[in-house]
Amino acid sequence: MEGAVGAVGDLDVVACSILATTLKESFQSPECRRLVGTFVPVALAVAVSHKLGIGFEGDILVSIFRSSIQLVGLGYALKFIFEGEKIYMCSFAILFMILVSGHTAGKRSKELPKSRMVATLSLAVGAAGTLALMLLLRVYEFKARYIVPTAGYVIGNSMSIVGTTLERLRHDIYVHQGQIELALALGATPAQAVHPYIRRAILQGMGPIVDSLKTVGLVSMPGSMTGMLMGGSSPLEAVQMQIQVLYMLLGASALSCLFACSLGWRVLFSKNFQLQFDDTRVLS
């Protein structure tokens, strides 16, 4: 019995020794040291929050933990998808991104009826339309390595644009119910009555991306271009890829905004073309 216990103890010592050696070798690698170094700004943010009594330390640490887990999971998922090169894998990944982003964008305008459905369909139309166009024009090869990251970039950025557009549309129609009902009484169709507010909503949603295009390369350097440069790509190659992604994002955002407004105003009208708002909902 004592011999068995001693053997188990020896195994524990050996296992701990192997683990310690592995960790030591890992921390000696340049990649690991660089990764650990990135946590210094995190510590700085936590220190500032604590010093000023903001009480944001917990949220910062939770967000760092979640983002780290999610990014590591994403890395393994992309590795699996890229190695498989199966159409159904790409489709599932894109569908998952659309569902999550649609849910998030819809939450921003939860006072709008069926907001999550409207946001999800709008993002799907924008992403699918632009991806299909880029593939037909042979801008991208039909490979998971190009399709999935590009779709993720486009859907992720379109998410906030669609959320902003829907919220502005709902807000303006709510505020101007009297004018809309007067226009309807004078013979205007619902589409004609809400047209000015659709224009405002699209301008609100598309404004930030148009402004960013005006200053890109002068004030800011996009993340994907930065990543390619740090990965060793030539500046001109990085610029070419960034232009493709940015212009694709512009087209996808325009399609998503247009579709979101087209569906958004319809869910606010009854079958008898009457505005239907729940007065118990809070006007933001």
PDB file of C-alpha atoms in Angstrom:
ATOM      1  CA  MET A   1       0.000   0.000   0.000  1.00  0.00           C
ATOM      2  CA  GLU A   2       2.773   2.393   0.967  1.00  0.00           C
ATOM      3  CA  GLY A   3       4.567   1.493  -2.261  1.00  0.00           C
ATOM      4  CA  ALA A   4       1.498   2.385  -4.310  1.00  0.00           C
ATOM      5  CA  VAL A   5       1.142   5.716  -2.523  1.00  0.00           C
ATOM      6  CA  GLY A   6       4.807   6.419  -3.110  1.00  0.00           C
ATOM      7  CA  ALA A   7       4.441   5.600  -6.804  1.00  0.00           C
ATOM      8  CA  VAL A   8       1.492   7.980  -7.110  1.00  0.00           C
ATOM      9  CA  GLY A   9       3.501  10.671  -5.358  1.00  0.00           C
ATOM     10  CA  ASP A  10       6.393  10.135  -7.747  1.00  0.00           C
ATOM     11  CA  LEU A  11       4.013  10.436 -10.702  1.00  0.00           C
ATOM     12  CA  ASP A  12       2.677  13.726  -9.320  1.00  0.00           C
ATOM     13  CA  VAL A  13       6.201  15.053  -8.981  1.00  0.00           C
ATOM     14  CA  VAL A  14       7.042  14.001 -12.541  1.00  0.00           C
ATOM     15  CA  ALA A  15       3.815  15.547 -13.907  1.00  0.00           C
ATOM     16  CA  CYS A  16       4.446  18.827 -12.087  1.00  0.00           C
ATOM     17  CA  SER A  17       8.016  18.856 -13.343  1.00  0.00           C
ATOM     18  CA  ILE A  18       6.884  18.331 -16.943  1.00  0.00           C
ATOM     19  CA  LEU A  19       4.226  21.048 -16.590  1.00  0.00           C
ATOM     20  CA  ALA A  20       6.725  23.489 -15.114  1.00  0.00           C
ATOM     21  CA  THR A  21       9.204  22.778 -17.904  1.00  0.00           C
ATOM     22  CA  THR A  22       6.504  23.237 -20.556  1.00  0.00           C
ATOM     23  CA  LEU A  23       5.349  26.537 -19.076  1.00  0.00           C
ATOM     24  CA  LYS A  24       8.930  27.751 -18.809  1.00  0.00           C
ATOM     25  CA  GLU A  25       9.607  26.926 -22.457  1.00  0.00           C
ATOM     26  CA  SER A  26       6.328  28.569 -23.489  1.00  0.00           C
ATOM     27  CA  PHE A  27       7.092  31.799 -21.663  1.00  0.00           C
ATOM     28  CA  GLN A  28      10.535  31.867 -23.234  1.00  0.00           C
ATOM     29  CA  SER A  29       9.025  31.998 -26.731  1.00  0.00           C
ATOM     30  CA  PRO A  30       8.787  35.474 -28.323  1.00  0.00           C
ATOM     31  CA  GLU A  31       5.123  34.951 -29.215  1.00  0.00           C
ATOM     32  CA  CYS A  32       4.151  34.252 -25.624  1.00  0.00           C
ATOM     33  CA  ARG A  33       6.149  37.199 -24.300  1.00  0.00           C
ATOM     34  CA  ARG A  34       4.432  39.515 -26.775  1.00  0.00           C
ATOM     35  CA  LEU A  35       1.031  38.149 -25.781  1.00  0.00           C
ATOM     36  CA  VAL A  36       1.741  38.635 -22.091  1.00  0.00           C
ATOM     37  CA  GLY A  37       2.974  42.146 -22.834  1.00  0.00           C
ATOM     38  CA  THR A  38      -0.406  43.102 -24.276  1.00  0.00           C
ATOM     39  CA  PHE A  39      -1.947  42.687 -20.823  1.00  0.00           C
ATOM     40  CA  VAL A  40       0.031  45.669 -19.521  1.00  0.00           C
ATOM     41  CA  PRO A  41      -2.424  48.198 -21.063  1.00  0.00           C
ATOM     42  CA  VAL A  42      -5.241  46.168 -19.497  1.00  0.00           C
ATOM     43  CA  ALA A  43      -3.628  46.560 -16.090  1.00  0.00           C
ATOM     44  CA  LEU A  44      -3.288  50.281 -16.786  1.00  0.00           C
ATOM     45  CA  ALA A  45      -7.011  50.574 -17.580  1.00  0.00           C
ATOM     46  CA  VAL A  46      -7.906  48.680 -14.401  1.00  0.00           C
ATOM     47  CA  ALA A  47      -5.582  50.897 -12.361  1.00  0.00           C
ATOM     48  CA  VAL A  48      -7.130  54.083 -13.767  1.00  0.00           C
ATOM     49  CA  SER A  49     -10.643  52.808 -13.024  1.00  0.00           C
ATOM     50  CA  HIS A  50      -9.653  51.887  -9.475  1.00  0.00           C
ATOM     51  CA  LYS A  51      -7.791  55.140  -8.851  1.00  0.00           C
ATOM     52  CA  LEU A  52     -10.709  57.310  -9.970  1.00  0.00           C
ATOM     53  CA  GLY A  53     -13.276  55.153  -8.209  1.00  0.00           C
ATOM     54  CA  ILE A  54     -15.175  54.432 -11.420  1.00  0.00           C
ATOM     55  CA  GLY A  55     -15.863  50.844 -10.425  1.00  0.00           C
ATOM     56  CA  PHE A  56     -15.311  49.546 -13.948  1.00  0.00           C
ATOM     57  CA  GLU A  57     -12.636  47.027 -13.020  1.00  0.00           C
ATOM     58  CA  GLY A  58     -14.967  44.046 -12.934  1.00  0.00           C
ATOM     59  CA  ASP A  59     -16.428  44.809 -16.358  1.00  0.00           C
ATOM     60  CA  ILE A  60     -12.952  45.230 -17.826  1.00  0.00           C
ATOM     61  CA  LEU A  61     -11.721  41.914 -16.459  1.00  0.00           C
ATOM     62  CA  VAL A  62     -14.870  40.066 -17.530  1.00  0.00           C
ATOM     63  CA  SER A  63     -14.660  41.536 -21.032  1.00  0.00           C
ATOM     64  CA  ILE A  64     -10.980  40.601 -21.296  1.00  0.00           C
ATOM     65  CA  PHE A  65     -11.706  37.052 -20.145  1.00  0.00           C
ATOM     66  CA  ARG A  66     -14.646  36.649 -22.516  1.00  0.00           C
ATOM     67  CA  SER A  67     -12.843  38.130 -25.502  1.00  0.00           C
ATOM     68  CA  SER A  68      -9.814  35.911 -24.910  1.00  0.00           C
ATOM     69  CA  ILE A  69     -11.937  32.762 -24.723  1.00  0.00           C
ATOM     70  CA  GLN A  70     -13.988  33.785 -27.757  1.00  0.00           C
ATOM     71  CA  LEU A  71     -10.934  34.604 -29.864  1.00  0.00           C
ATOM     72  CA  VAL A  72      -9.178  31.365 -28.960  1.00  0.00           C
ATOM     73  CA  GLY A  73     -12.348  29.474 -29.828  1.00  0.00           C
ATOM     74  CA  LEU A  74     -12.576  31.400 -33.086  1.00  0.00           C
ATOM     75  CA  GLY A  75      -8.998  30.485 -33.911  1.00  0.00           C
ATOM     76  CA  TYR A  76      -9.663  26.771 -33.505  1.00  0.00           C
ATOM     77  CA  ALA A  77     -12.951  27.030 -35.408  1.00  0.00           C
ATOM     78  CA  LEU A  78     -11.304  28.827 -38.337  1.00  0.00           C
ATOM     79  CA  LYS A  79      -8.478  26.298 -38.370  1.00  0.00           C
ATOM     80  CA  PHE A  80     -11.050  23.513 -38.630  1.00  0.00           C
ATOM     81  CA  ILE A  81     -13.009  25.328 -41.363  1.00  0.00           C
ATOM     82  CA  PHE A  82      -9.944  26.264 -43.406  1.00  0.00           C
ATOM     83  CA  GLU A  83      -8.576  22.737 -43.312  1.00  0.00           C
ATOM     84  CA  GLY A  84     -11.940  21.230 -44.246  1.00  0.00           C
ATOM     85  CA  GLU A  85     -12.737  23.611 -47.133  1.00  0.00           C
ATOM     86  CA  LYS A  86     -16.354  22.464 -47.136  1.00  0.00           C
ATOM     87  CA  ILE A  87     -19.182  24.677 -48.383  1.00  0.00           C
ATOM     88  CA  TYR A  88     -21.500  23.644 -45.560  1.00  0.00           C
ATOM     89  CA  MET A  89     -18.875  24.671 -42.983  1.00  0.00           C
ATOM     90  CA  CYS A  90     -18.593  28.148 -44.500  1.00  0.00           C
ATOM     91  CA  SER A  91     -22.375  28.431 -44.722  1.00  0.00           C
ATOM     92  CA  PHE A  92     -22.833  27.407 -41.101  1.00  0.00           C
ATOM     93  CA  ALA A  93     -20.192  29.891 -39.920  1.00  0.00           C
ATOM     94  CA  ILE A  94     -21.761  32.762 -41.865  1.00  0.00           C
ATOM     95  CA  LEU A  95     -25.274  31.809 -40.726  1.00  0.00           C
ATOM     96  CA  PHE A  96     -24.123  31.749 -37.109  1.00  0.00           C
ATOM     97  CA  MET A  97     -22.585  35.224 -37.457  1.00  0.00           C
ATOM     98  CA  ILE A  98     -25.756  36.590 -39.062  1.00  0.00           C
ATOM     99  CA  LEU A  99     -27.998  35.178 -36.324  1.00  0.00           C
ATOM    100  CA  VAL A 100     -25.843  36.540 -33.503  1.00  0.00           C
ATOM    101  CA  SER A 101     -25.410  39.964 -35.102  1.00  0.00           C
ATOM    102  CA  GLY A 102     -29.116  40.158 -36.001  1.00  0.00           C
ATOM    103  CA  HIS A 103     -30.055  39.422 -32.406  1.00  0.00           C
ATOM    104  CA  THR A 104     -27.640  42.090 -31.159  1.00  0.00           C
ATOM    105  CA  ALA A 105     -28.744  44.734 -33.679  1.00  0.00           C
ATOM    106  CA  GLY A 106     -32.406  44.003 -32.968  1.00  0.00           C
ATOM    107  CA  LYS A 107     -31.900  44.527 -29.235  1.00  0.00           C
ATOM    108  CA  ARG A 108     -30.827  48.100 -29.927  1.00  0.00           C
ATOM    109  CA  SER A 109     -34.303  48.880 -31.275  1.00  0.00           C
ATOM    110  CA  LYS A 110     -36.357  46.493 -29.190  1.00  0.00           C
ATOM    111  CA  GLU A 111     -39.322  48.905 -29.236  1.00  0.00           C
ATOM    112  CA  LEU A 112     -39.692  48.145 -32.943  1.00  0.00           C
ATOM    113  CA  PRO A 113     -41.972  45.129 -33.501  1.00  0.00           C
ATOM    114  CA  LYS A 114     -40.092  42.071 -34.782  1.00  0.00           C
ATOM    115  CA  SER A 115     -36.849  44.048 -34.617  1.00  0.00           C
ATOM    116  CA  ARG A 116     -34.617  40.971 -34.357  1.00  0.00           C
ATOM    117  CA  MET A 117     -36.212  39.367 -37.403  1.00  0.00           C
ATOM    118  CA  VAL A 118     -35.917  42.601 -39.395  1.00  0.00           C
ATOM    119  CA  ALA A 119     -32.269  43.067 -38.417  1.00  0.00           C
ATOM    120  CA  THR A 120     -31.348  39.448 -39.142  1.00  0.00           C
ATOM    121  CA  LEU A 121     -32.962  39.432 -42.584  1.00  0.00           C
ATOM    122  CA  SER A 122     -31.385  42.786 -43.431  1.00  0.00           C
ATOM    123  CA  LEU A 123     -27.905  41.609 -42.490  1.00  0.00           C
ATOM    124  CA  ALA A 124     -28.413  38.380 -44.421  1.00  0.00           C
ATOM    125  CA  VAL A 125     -29.438  40.268 -47.565  1.00  0.00           C
ATOM    126  CA  GLY A 126     -26.512  42.687 -47.311  1.00  0.00           C
ATOM    127  CA  ALA A 127     -23.895  40.037 -46.638  1.00  0.00           C
ATOM    128  CA  ALA A 128     -25.198  37.454 -49.106  1.00  0.00           C
ATOM    129  CA  GLY A 129     -25.729  40.017 -51.855  1.00  0.00           C
ATOM    130  CA  THR A 130     -22.262  41.524 -51.696  1.00  0.00           C
ATOM    131  CA  LEU A 131     -20.498  38.192 -51.181  1.00  0.00           C
ATOM    132  CA  ALA A 132     -22.274  36.686 -54.179  1.00  0.00           C
ATOM    133  CA  LEU A 133     -21.381  39.714 -56.287  1.00  0.00           C
ATOM    134  CA  MET A 134     -17.713  39.578 -55.289  1.00  0.00           C
ATOM    135  CA  LEU A 135     -17.536  35.870 -56.084  1.00  0.00           C
ATOM    136  CA  LEU A 136     -19.256  36.320 -59.444  1.00  0.00           C
ATOM    137  CA  LEU A 137     -16.833  39.114 -60.336  1.00  0.00           C
ATOM    138  CA  ARG A 138     -13.967  36.883 -59.131  1.00  0.00           C
ATOM    139  CA  VAL A 139     -12.722  39.501 -56.718  1.00  0.00           C
ATOM    140  CA  TYR A 140     -12.278  36.678 -54.204  1.00  0.00           C
ATOM    141  CA  GLU A 141     -11.525  33.027 -54.729  1.00  0.00           C
ATOM    142  CA  PHE A 142     -14.190  30.603 -53.582  1.00  0.00           C
ATOM    143  CA  LYS A 143     -12.190  29.494 -50.559  1.00  0.00           C
ATOM    144  CA  ALA A 144     -13.042  29.508 -46.872  1.00  0.00           C
ATOM    145  CA  ARG A 145      -9.885  31.490 -46.129  1.00  0.00           C
ATOM    146  CA  TYR A 146     -11.338  34.452 -48.048  1.00  0.00           C
ATOM    147  CA  ILE A 147     -15.089  34.030 -47.629  1.00  0.00           C
ATOM    148  CA  VAL A 148     -15.437  33.539 -43.867  1.00  0.00           C
ATOM    149  CA  PRO A 149     -13.165  36.370 -42.619  1.00  0.00           C
ATOM    150  CA  THR A 150     -14.594  38.810 -45.163  1.00  0.00           C
ATOM    151  CA  ALA A 151     -18.151  37.886 -44.226  1.00  0.00           C
ATOM    152  CA  GLY A 152     -17.309  38.295 -40.544  1.00  0.00           C
ATOM    153  CA  TYR A 153     -15.850  41.750 -41.120  1.00  0.00           C
ATOM    154  CA  VAL A 154     -18.811  42.896 -43.204  1.00  0.00           C
ATOM    155  CA  ILE A 155     -21.489  41.450 -40.917  1.00  0.00           C
ATOM    156  CA  GLY A 156     -19.815  42.737 -37.764  1.00  0.00           C
ATOM    157  CA  ASN A 157     -19.597  46.297 -39.047  1.00  0.00           C
ATOM    158  CA  SER A 158     -23.053  46.227 -40.648  1.00  0.00           C
ATOM    159  CA  MET A 159     -24.535  45.124 -37.325  1.00  0.00           C
ATOM    160  CA  SER A 160     -24.107  48.505 -35.649  1.00  0.00           C
ATOM    161  CA  ILE A 161     -25.191  50.325 -38.817  1.00  0.00           C
ATOM    162  CA  VAL A 162     -28.452  48.361 -39.049  1.00  0.00           C
ATOM    163  CA  GLY A 163     -29.123  48.824 -35.336  1.00  0.00           C
ATOM    164  CA  THR A 164     -28.656  52.585 -35.626  1.00  0.00           C
ATOM    165  CA  THR A 165     -30.816  52.773 -38.756  1.00  0.00           C
ATOM    166  CA  LEU A 166     -33.731  50.869 -37.241  1.00  0.00           C
ATOM    167  CA  GLU A 167     -33.660  52.864 -34.034  1.00  0.00           C
ATOM    168  CA  ARG A 168     -33.646  56.183 -35.895  1.00  0.00           C
ATOM    169  CA  LEU A 169     -36.495  55.020 -38.157  1.00  0.00           C
ATOM    170  CA  ARG A 170     -38.636  53.925 -35.218  1.00  0.00           C
ATOM    171  CA  HIS A 171     -37.892  57.102 -33.294  1.00  0.00           C
ATOM    172  CA  ASP A 172     -38.743  59.462 -36.168  1.00  0.00           C
ATOM    173  CA  ILE A 173     -41.955  57.662 -37.096  1.00  0.00           C
ATOM    174  CA  TYR A 174     -43.029  57.662 -33.445  1.00  0.00           C
ATOM    175  CA  VAL A 175     -42.318  61.370 -33.029  1.00  0.00           C
ATOM    176  CA  HIS A 176     -44.022  62.335 -36.297  1.00  0.00           C
ATOM    177  CA  GLN A 177     -47.136  60.184 -36.001  1.00  0.00           C
ATOM    178  CA  GLY A 178     -49.356  63.221 -36.469  1.00  0.00           C
ATOM    179  CA  GLN A 179     -47.727  64.281 -39.741  1.00  0.00           C
ATOM    180  CA  ILE A 180     -47.779  60.726 -41.070  1.00  0.00           C
ATOM    181  CA  GLU A 181     -51.452  60.233 -40.238  1.00  0.00           C
ATOM    182  CA  LEU A 182     -52.270  63.590 -41.834  1.00  0.00           C
ATOM    183  CA  ALA A 183     -50.450  62.561 -45.011  1.00  0.00           C
ATOM    184  CA  LEU A 184     -52.370  59.279 -45.042  1.00  0.00           C
ATOM    185  CA  ALA A 185     -55.651  61.148 -44.595  1.00  0.00           C
ATOM    186  CA  LEU A 186     -54.782  63.335 -47.587  1.00  0.00           C
ATOM    187  CA  GLY A 187     -54.334  60.278 -49.789  1.00  0.00           C
ATOM    188  CA  ALA A 188     -50.636  59.458 -49.469  1.00  0.00           C
ATOM    189  CA  THR A 189     -49.574  55.835 -49.371  1.00  0.00           C
ATOM    190  CA  PRO A 190     -47.732  54.595 -46.266  1.00  0.00           C
ATOM    191  CA  ALA A 191     -44.495  54.452 -48.275  1.00  0.00           C
ATOM    192  CA  GLN A 192     -44.913  58.082 -49.325  1.00  0.00           C
ATOM    193  CA  ALA A 193     -45.818  59.171 -45.799  1.00  0.00           C
ATOM    194  CA  VAL A 194     -42.701  57.661 -44.206  1.00  0.00           C
ATOM    195  CA  HIS A 195     -40.282  58.379 -47.063  1.00  0.00           C
ATOM    196  CA  PRO A 196     -38.622  61.423 -45.385  1.00  0.00           C
ATOM    197  CA  TYR A 197     -37.951  59.395 -42.252  1.00  0.00           C
ATOM    198  CA  ILE A 198     -36.484  56.512 -44.254  1.00  0.00           C
ATOM    199  CA  ARG A 199     -34.025  58.947 -45.821  1.00  0.00           C
ATOM    200  CA  ARG A 200     -33.038  60.292 -42.404  1.00  0.00           C
ATOM    201  CA  ALA A 201     -32.583  56.807 -40.985  1.00  0.00           C
ATOM    202  CA  ILE A 202     -30.349  55.705 -43.857  1.00  0.00           C
ATOM    203  CA  LEU A 203     -28.307  58.905 -43.585  1.00  0.00           C
ATOM    204  CA  GLN A 204     -27.907  58.286 -39.859  1.00  0.00           C
ATOM    205  CA  GLY A 205     -26.819  54.695 -40.389  1.00  0.00           C
ATOM    206  CA  MET A 206     -24.532  55.251 -43.371  1.00  0.00           C
ATOM    207  CA  GLY A 207     -22.987  58.492 -42.138  1.00  0.00           C
ATOM    208  CA  PRO A 208     -20.208  56.992 -39.987  1.00  0.00           C
ATOM    209  CA  ILE A 209     -18.914  54.610 -42.658  1.00  0.00           C
ATOM    210  CA  VAL A 210     -18.920  57.339 -45.318  1.00  0.00           C
ATOM    211  CA  ASP A 211     -17.038  59.651 -42.949  1.00  0.00           C
ATOM    212  CA  SER A 212     -14.520  56.918 -42.166  1.00  0.00           C
ATOM    213  CA  LEU A 213     -13.885  56.390 -45.888  1.00  0.00           C
ATOM    214  CA  LYS A 214     -13.104  60.084 -46.226  1.00  0.00           C
ATOM    215  CA  THR A 215     -10.365  59.903 -43.598  1.00  0.00           C
ATOM    216  CA  VAL A 216      -9.010  56.381 -44.056  1.00  0.00           C
ATOM    217  CA  GLY A 217      -5.291  56.496 -44.738  1.00  0.00           C
ATOM    218  CA  LEU A 218      -5.068  60.043 -43.381  1.00  0.00           C
ATOM    219  CA  VAL A 219      -6.334  59.764 -39.826  1.00  0.00           C
ATOM    220  CA  SER A 220      -6.765  56.033 -39.341  1.00  0.00           C
ATOM    221  CA  MET A 221      -5.203  52.810 -40.567  1.00  0.00           C
ATOM    222  CA  PRO A 222      -7.778  49.986 -40.774  1.00  0.00           C
ATOM    223  CA  GLY A 223      -7.298  46.905 -38.648  1.00  0.00           C
ATOM    224  CA  SER A 224      -7.113  44.360 -41.451  1.00  0.00           C
ATOM    225  CA  MET A 225      -4.458  46.401 -43.238  1.00  0.00           C
ATOM    226  CA  THR A 226      -2.494  46.712 -40.008  1.00  0.00           C
ATOM    227  CA  GLY A 227      -2.703  42.964 -39.491  1.00  0.00           C
ATOM    228  CA  MET A 228      -1.436  42.226 -42.985  1.00  0.00           C
ATOM    229  CA  LEU A 229       1.470  44.641 -42.583  1.00  0.00           C
ATOM    230  CA  MET A 230       2.423  43.106 -39.247  1.00  0.00           C
ATOM    231  CA  GLY A 231       2.141  39.683 -40.854  1.00  0.00           C
ATOM    232  CA  GLY A 232       4.768  40.595 -43.434  1.00  0.00           C
ATOM    233  CA  SER A 233       2.648  41.529 -46.463  1.00  0.00           C
ATOM    234  CA  SER A 234       3.795  44.342 -48.714  1.00  0.00           C
ATOM    235  CA  PRO A 235       2.098  47.729 -48.153  1.00  0.00           C
ATOM    236  CA  LEU A 236       0.576  47.775 -51.643  1.00  0.00           C
ATOM    237  CA  GLU A 237      -0.853  44.286 -51.215  1.00  0.00           C
ATOM    238  CA  ALA A 238      -2.330  45.289 -47.856  1.00  0.00           C
ATOM    239  CA  VAL A 239      -3.830  48.440 -49.381  1.00  0.00           C
ATOM    240  CA  GLN A 240      -5.390  46.469 -52.235  1.00  0.00           C
ATOM    241  CA  MET A 241      -7.036  44.013 -49.858  1.00  0.00           C
ATOM    242  CA  GLN A 242      -8.222  46.806 -47.571  1.00  0.00           C
ATOM    243  CA  ILE A 243      -9.835  48.673 -50.462  1.00  0.00           C
ATOM    244  CA  GLN A 244     -11.717  45.535 -51.470  1.00  0.00           C
ATOM    245  CA  VAL A 245     -12.994  44.975 -47.943  1.00  0.00           C
ATOM    246  CA  LEU A 246     -13.966  48.603 -47.314  1.00  0.00           C
ATOM    247  CA  TYR A 247     -15.891  48.980 -50.553  1.00  0.00           C
ATOM    248  CA  MET A 248     -17.600  45.667 -49.973  1.00  0.00           C
ATOM    249  CA  LEU A 249     -18.589  46.894 -46.516  1.00  0.00           C
ATOM    250  CA  LEU A 250     -20.021  50.064 -48.037  1.00  0.00           C
ATOM    251  CA  GLY A 251     -22.168  48.080 -50.467  1.00  0.00           C
ATOM    252  CA  ALA A 252     -23.316  45.602 -47.835  1.00  0.00           C
ATOM    253  CA  SER A 253     -24.214  48.405 -45.433  1.00  0.00           C
ATOM    254  CA  ALA A 254     -26.240  50.211 -48.095  1.00  0.00           C
ATOM    255  CA  LEU A 255     -28.160  47.043 -48.953  1.00  0.00           C
ATOM    256  CA  SER A 256     -28.739  46.192 -45.297  1.00  0.00           C
ATOM    257  CA  CYS A 257     -29.927  49.717 -44.447  1.00  0.00           C
ATOM    258  CA  LEU A 258     -32.290  49.835 -47.406  1.00  0.00           C
ATOM    259  CA  PHE A 259     -33.761  46.427 -46.601  1.00  0.00           C
ATOM    260  CA  ALA A 260     -34.007  47.256 -42.887  1.00  0.00           C
ATOM    261  CA  CYS A 261     -35.982  50.427 -43.607  1.00  0.00           C
ATOM    262  CA  SER A 262     -38.142  48.646 -46.164  1.00  0.00           C
ATOM    263  CA  LEU A 263     -39.132  46.031 -43.594  1.00  0.00           C
ATOM    264  CA  GLY A 264     -38.970  48.361 -40.606  1.00  0.00           C
ATOM    265  CA  TRP A 265     -41.718  50.772 -41.602  1.00  0.00           C
ATOM    266  CA  ARG A 266     -43.994  47.934 -42.684  1.00  0.00           C
ATOM    267  CA  VAL A 267     -44.015  46.280 -39.261  1.00  0.00           C
ATOM    268  CA  LEU A 268     -45.197  49.604 -37.799  1.00  0.00           C
ATOM    269  CA  PHE A 269     -48.355  49.596 -39.920  1.00  0.00           C
ATOM    270  CA  SER A 270     -51.405  47.388 -39.599  1.00  0.00           C
ATOM    271  CA  LYS A 271     -53.101  45.689 -42.532  1.00  0.00           C
ATOM    272  CA  ASN A 272     -55.395  48.711 -42.691  1.00  0.00           C
ATOM    273  CA  PHE A 273     -52.396  51.048 -43.083  1.00  0.00           C
ATOM    274  CA  GLN A 274     -52.703  52.411 -39.562  1.00  0.00           C
ATOM    275  CA  LEU A 275     -49.713  53.119 -37.351  1.00  0.00           C
ATOM    276  CA  GLN A 276     -49.518  50.732 -34.429  1.00  0.00           C
ATOM    277  CA  PHE A 277     -47.389  51.729 -31.465  1.00  0.00           C
ATOM    278  CA  ASP A 278     -47.472  50.343 -27.967  1.00  0.00           C
ATOM    279  CA  ASP A 279     -47.810  53.453 -25.797  1.00  0.00           C
ATOM    280  CA  THR A 280     -46.374  51.587 -22.822  1.00  0.00           C
ATOM    281  CA  ARG A 281     -43.010  51.452 -24.558  1.00  0.00           C
ATOM    282  CA  VAL A 282     -40.558  54.113 -23.567  1.00  0.00           C
ATOM    283  CA  LEU A 283     -39.576  56.651 -26.187  1.00  0.00           C
ATOM    284  CA  SER A 284     -35.805  57.011 -26.158  1.00  0.00           C
TER     285      SER A 284
END
